[in-house]
Tab-separated table of C-alpha atoms in Angstrom:
chain	number	residue	atom	x	y	z
A	457	MET	CA	0.013	0.013	-0.009
A	458	LYS	CA	2.835	2.343	0.881
A	459	GLN	CA	4.497	1.596	-2.479
A	460	ILE	CA	1.283	2.505	-4.308
A	461	LYS	CA	1.082	5.829	-2.465
A	462	THR	CA	4.731	6.544	-3.296
A	463	LEU	CA	4.160	5.604	-6.928
A	464	LEU	CA	1.035	7.829	-7.126
A	465	PHE	CA	2.920	10.700	-5.476
A	466	ALA	CA	5.848	10.309	-7.883
A	467	THR	CA	3.461	10.181	-10.857
A	468	ALA	CA	1.602	13.283	-9.665
A	469	LEU	CA	4.921	15.094	-9.118
A	470	PHE	CA	6.103	14.111	-12.606
A	471	ILE	CA	2.852	15.286	-14.230
A	472	GLY	CA	2.960	18.553	-12.287
A	473	ALA	CA	6.571	19.228	-13.288
A	474	THR	CA	5.812	18.469	-16.931
A	475	SER	CA	2.779	20.770	-16.868
A	476	PHE	CA	4.844	23.521	-15.249
A	477	THR	CA	7.527	23.389	-17.931
A	478	ASN	CA	4.899	23.440	-20.682
A	479	ALA	CA	3.173	26.431	-19.075
A	480	GLN	CA	6.303	28.575	-18.956
A	481	THR	CA	5.928	32.027	-20.367
A	482	LYS	CA	7.191	32.672	-23.892
A	483	LEU	CA	9.053	35.952	-24.259
A	484	ALA	CA	10.124	37.973	-27.278
A	485	HIS	CA	11.557	41.432	-27.683
A	486	VAL	CA	11.557	44.327	-30.113
A	487	ASP	CA	13.362	47.654	-30.126
A	488	THR	CA	10.352	49.956	-30.386
A	489	GLN	CA	12.432	53.140	-30.793
A	490	LYS	CA	14.226	51.629	-33.785
A	491	LEU	CA	10.933	50.281	-35.163
A	492	VAL	CA	9.130	53.638	-34.940
A	493	ALA	CA	12.155	55.491	-36.356
A	494	SER	CA	12.186	53.168	-39.383
A	495	MET	CA	8.483	53.667	-40.197
A	496	PRO	CA	7.827	55.763	-43.314
A	497	ALA	CA	5.192	57.804	-41.479
A	498	MET	CA	7.834	58.856	-38.987
A	499	LYS	CA	9.980	60.421	-41.692
A	500	ALA	CA	6.993	62.464	-42.874
A	501	ALA	CA	6.198	63.508	-39.292
A	502	LYS	CA	9.802	64.654	-38.729
A	503	ALA	CA	9.710	66.694	-41.934
A	504	GLU	CA	6.461	68.343	-40.892
A	505	MET	CA	7.865	69.117	-37.438
A	506	GLU	CA	11.028	70.605	-38.933
A	507	LYS	CA	8.962	72.770	-41.293
A	508	MET	CA	6.809	74.047	-38.434
A	509	GLY	CA	9.868	74.681	-36.288
A	510	LYS	CA	11.568	76.684	-39.042
A	511	THR	CA	8.419	78.778	-39.491
A	512	PHE	CA	8.366	79.636	-35.789
A	513	GLU	CA	12.105	80.297	-35.838
A	514	ALA	CA	11.739	82.717	-38.760
A	515	ASP	CA	8.880	84.534	-37.026
A	516	ILE	CA	10.908	84.906	-33.826
A	517	LYS	CA	13.947	86.101	-35.766
A	518	GLU	CA	11.797	88.717	-37.516
A	519	MET	CA	10.351	89.888	-34.197
A	520	MET	CA	13.835	90.130	-32.681
A	521	THR	CA	15.121	92.121	-35.650
A	522	GLU	CA	12.220	94.552	-35.325
A	523	TYR	CA	12.859	94.898	-31.590
A	524	GLN	CA	16.583	95.490	-32.056
A	525	SER	CA	16.117	98.109	-34.786
A	526	LYS	CA	13.491	99.946	-32.698
A	527	ALA	CA	15.757	99.828	-29.657
A	528	LYS	CA	18.645	101.343	-31.666
A	529	VAL	CA	16.439	104.127	-32.994
A	530	TYR	CA	15.015	104.879	-29.557
A	531	GLU	CA	18.494	104.892	-28.036
A	532	ALA	CA	19.799	107.261	-30.688
A	533	GLU	CA	16.823	109.610	-30.224
A	534	ALA	CA	16.725	109.395	-26.425
A	535	ALA	CA	18.644	112.642	-25.888
A	536	THR	CA	16.161	114.619	-27.995
A	537	LYS	CA	13.034	113.191	-26.316
A	538	THR	CA	11.364	114.069	-23.031
A	539	ASN	CA	11.518	111.755	-20.020
A	540	GLU	CA	7.843	110.832	-20.573
A	541	GLN	CA	8.514	109.908	-24.209
A	542	ASN	CA	11.597	107.881	-23.237
A	543	GLN	CA	9.645	106.108	-20.497
A	544	SER	CA	6.831	105.343	-22.945
A	545	ARG	CA	9.327	104.012	-25.481
A	546	GLY	CA	11.000	101.901	-22.769
A	547	GLU	CA	7.613	100.396	-21.857
A	548	GLU	CA	6.945	99.723	-25.531
A	549	LEU	CA	10.285	97.854	-25.827
A	550	GLN	CA	9.499	95.878	-22.660
A	551	GLY	CA	6.120	94.987	-24.145
A	552	MET	CA	7.850	93.806	-27.332
A	553	GLN	CA	10.260	91.655	-25.256
A	554	GLN	CA	7.333	90.152	-23.386
A	555	SER	CA	5.508	89.467	-26.672
A	556	ILE	CA	8.567	87.715	-28.051
A	557	ARG	CA	8.927	85.544	-24.920
A	558	GLN	CA	5.195	84.708	-25.018
A	559	TYR	CA	5.422	83.812	-28.700
A	560	GLN	CA	8.413	81.540	-27.975
A	561	THR	CA	6.451	79.797	-25.200
A	562	ASP	CA	3.369	79.421	-27.399
A	563	ALA	CA	5.480	78.112	-30.281
A	564	GLN	CA	7.111	75.497	-28.026
A	565	THR	CA	3.679	74.420	-26.745
A	566	GLN	CA	2.320	74.165	-30.301
A	567	LEU	CA	5.359	72.142	-31.391
A	568	GLN	CA	4.916	69.710	-28.493
A	569	LYS	CA	1.202	69.318	-29.229
A	570	LYS	CA	1.870	68.779	-32.932
A	571	GLU	CA	4.573	66.215	-32.110
A	572	PHE	CA	2.166	64.315	-29.887
A	573	ASP	CA	-0.592	64.487	-32.504
A	574	LEU	CA	1.742	63.205	-35.216
A	575	LEU	CA	3.466	60.479	-33.159
A	576	LYS	CA	0.450	58.975	-31.387
A	577	PRO	CA	-1.018	57.269	-34.493
A	578	ILE	CA	2.440	56.054	-35.506
A	579	THR	CA	3.206	54.531	-32.095
A	580	ASP	CA	-0.310	53.103	-31.837
A	581	LYS	CA	0.147	51.422	-35.235
A	582	ALA	CA	3.528	49.995	-34.157
A	583	LYS	CA	2.041	48.723	-30.885
A	584	ALA	CA	-0.862	47.061	-32.689
A	585	ALA	CA	1.527	45.343	-35.110
A	586	ILE	CA	3.741	44.162	-32.228
A	587	LEU	CA	0.713	42.738	-30.416
A	588	LYS	CA	-0.556	41.039	-33.577
A	589	VAL	CA	2.808	39.462	-34.468
A	590	GLY	CA	3.471	38.450	-30.854
A	591	ALA	CA	0.085	36.771	-30.526
A	592	ALA	CA	0.386	35.087	-33.943
A	593	GLN	CA	3.734	33.566	-32.930
A	594	GLY	CA	2.440	32.464	-29.524
A	595	PHE	CA	4.329	34.866	-27.287
A	596	ASN	CA	2.830	35.763	-23.928
A	597	TYR	CA	4.968	38.898	-23.523
A	598	VAL	CA	6.892	41.135	-25.887
A	599	LEU	CA	9.473	43.268	-24.084
A	600	ASP	CA	10.748	46.625	-25.312
A	601	SER	CA	14.477	46.226	-25.831
A	602	SER	CA	15.097	49.903	-26.704
A	603	GLU	CA	18.191	51.419	-25.190
A	604	GLY	CA	17.410	52.751	-21.738
A	605	SER	CA	14.296	50.637	-21.286
A	606	GLY	CA	15.901	48.652	-18.495
A	607	VAL	CA	15.602	45.345	-20.340
A	608	ILE	CA	18.839	43.578	-21.156
A	609	MET	CA	18.394	40.922	-23.845
A	610	ALA	CA	20.685	37.918	-23.768
A	611	ALA	CA	18.505	35.665	-25.867
A	612	GLY	CA	14.973	35.455	-27.099
A	613	LYS	CA	13.134	36.014	-30.325
A	614	ASP	CA	13.579	39.470	-31.868
A	615	LEU	CA	10.313	40.393	-33.591
A	616	MET	CA	11.659	43.473	-35.412
A	617	THR	CA	11.677	41.987	-38.955
A	618	ASP	CA	8.335	40.257	-38.431
A	619	VAL	CA	6.696	43.475	-37.184
A	620	GLN	CA	8.204	45.461	-40.054
A	621	LYS	CA	6.700	42.919	-42.477
A	622	GLU	CA	3.350	43.291	-40.712
A	623	LEU	CA	3.582	47.067	-41.178
A	624	GLY	CA	4.387	46.607	-44.862
A	625	PHE	CA	8.047	47.672	-45.086
């Protein structure tokens, strides 16, 4: 009787160990930064961001040039103007400086919003493709192996080429 119990226990232990090894998690990895950077839509988004940035930069440069030329004129004419006129001109120049700073802040905010609006659909598309490829190949988890992500990859399936195929490039 004791031998039967031992045999049943050993059999149960063997079945449990076999089930455990079969139920182990399958892992894969993909460098999402590299994936997103290689997407054609990303190149178009970068070009649009650069164009918008250059427009803001040109506007700010024009505003600064106008401010500097006015400041030179006001400085040259200061001796011939009354204190009230000089004070009024000084306030005008301060207002121009404040307008330039406000425009710079608004431009930065608009650039950040535009970047988010352009990148969100790209990253969402990449994420959907990663999930689809990972599920199709039977992976439970797909880790981000981008530099600085905290994941160090020694081995494991790299899904980069499969995800790029899924995205059509």
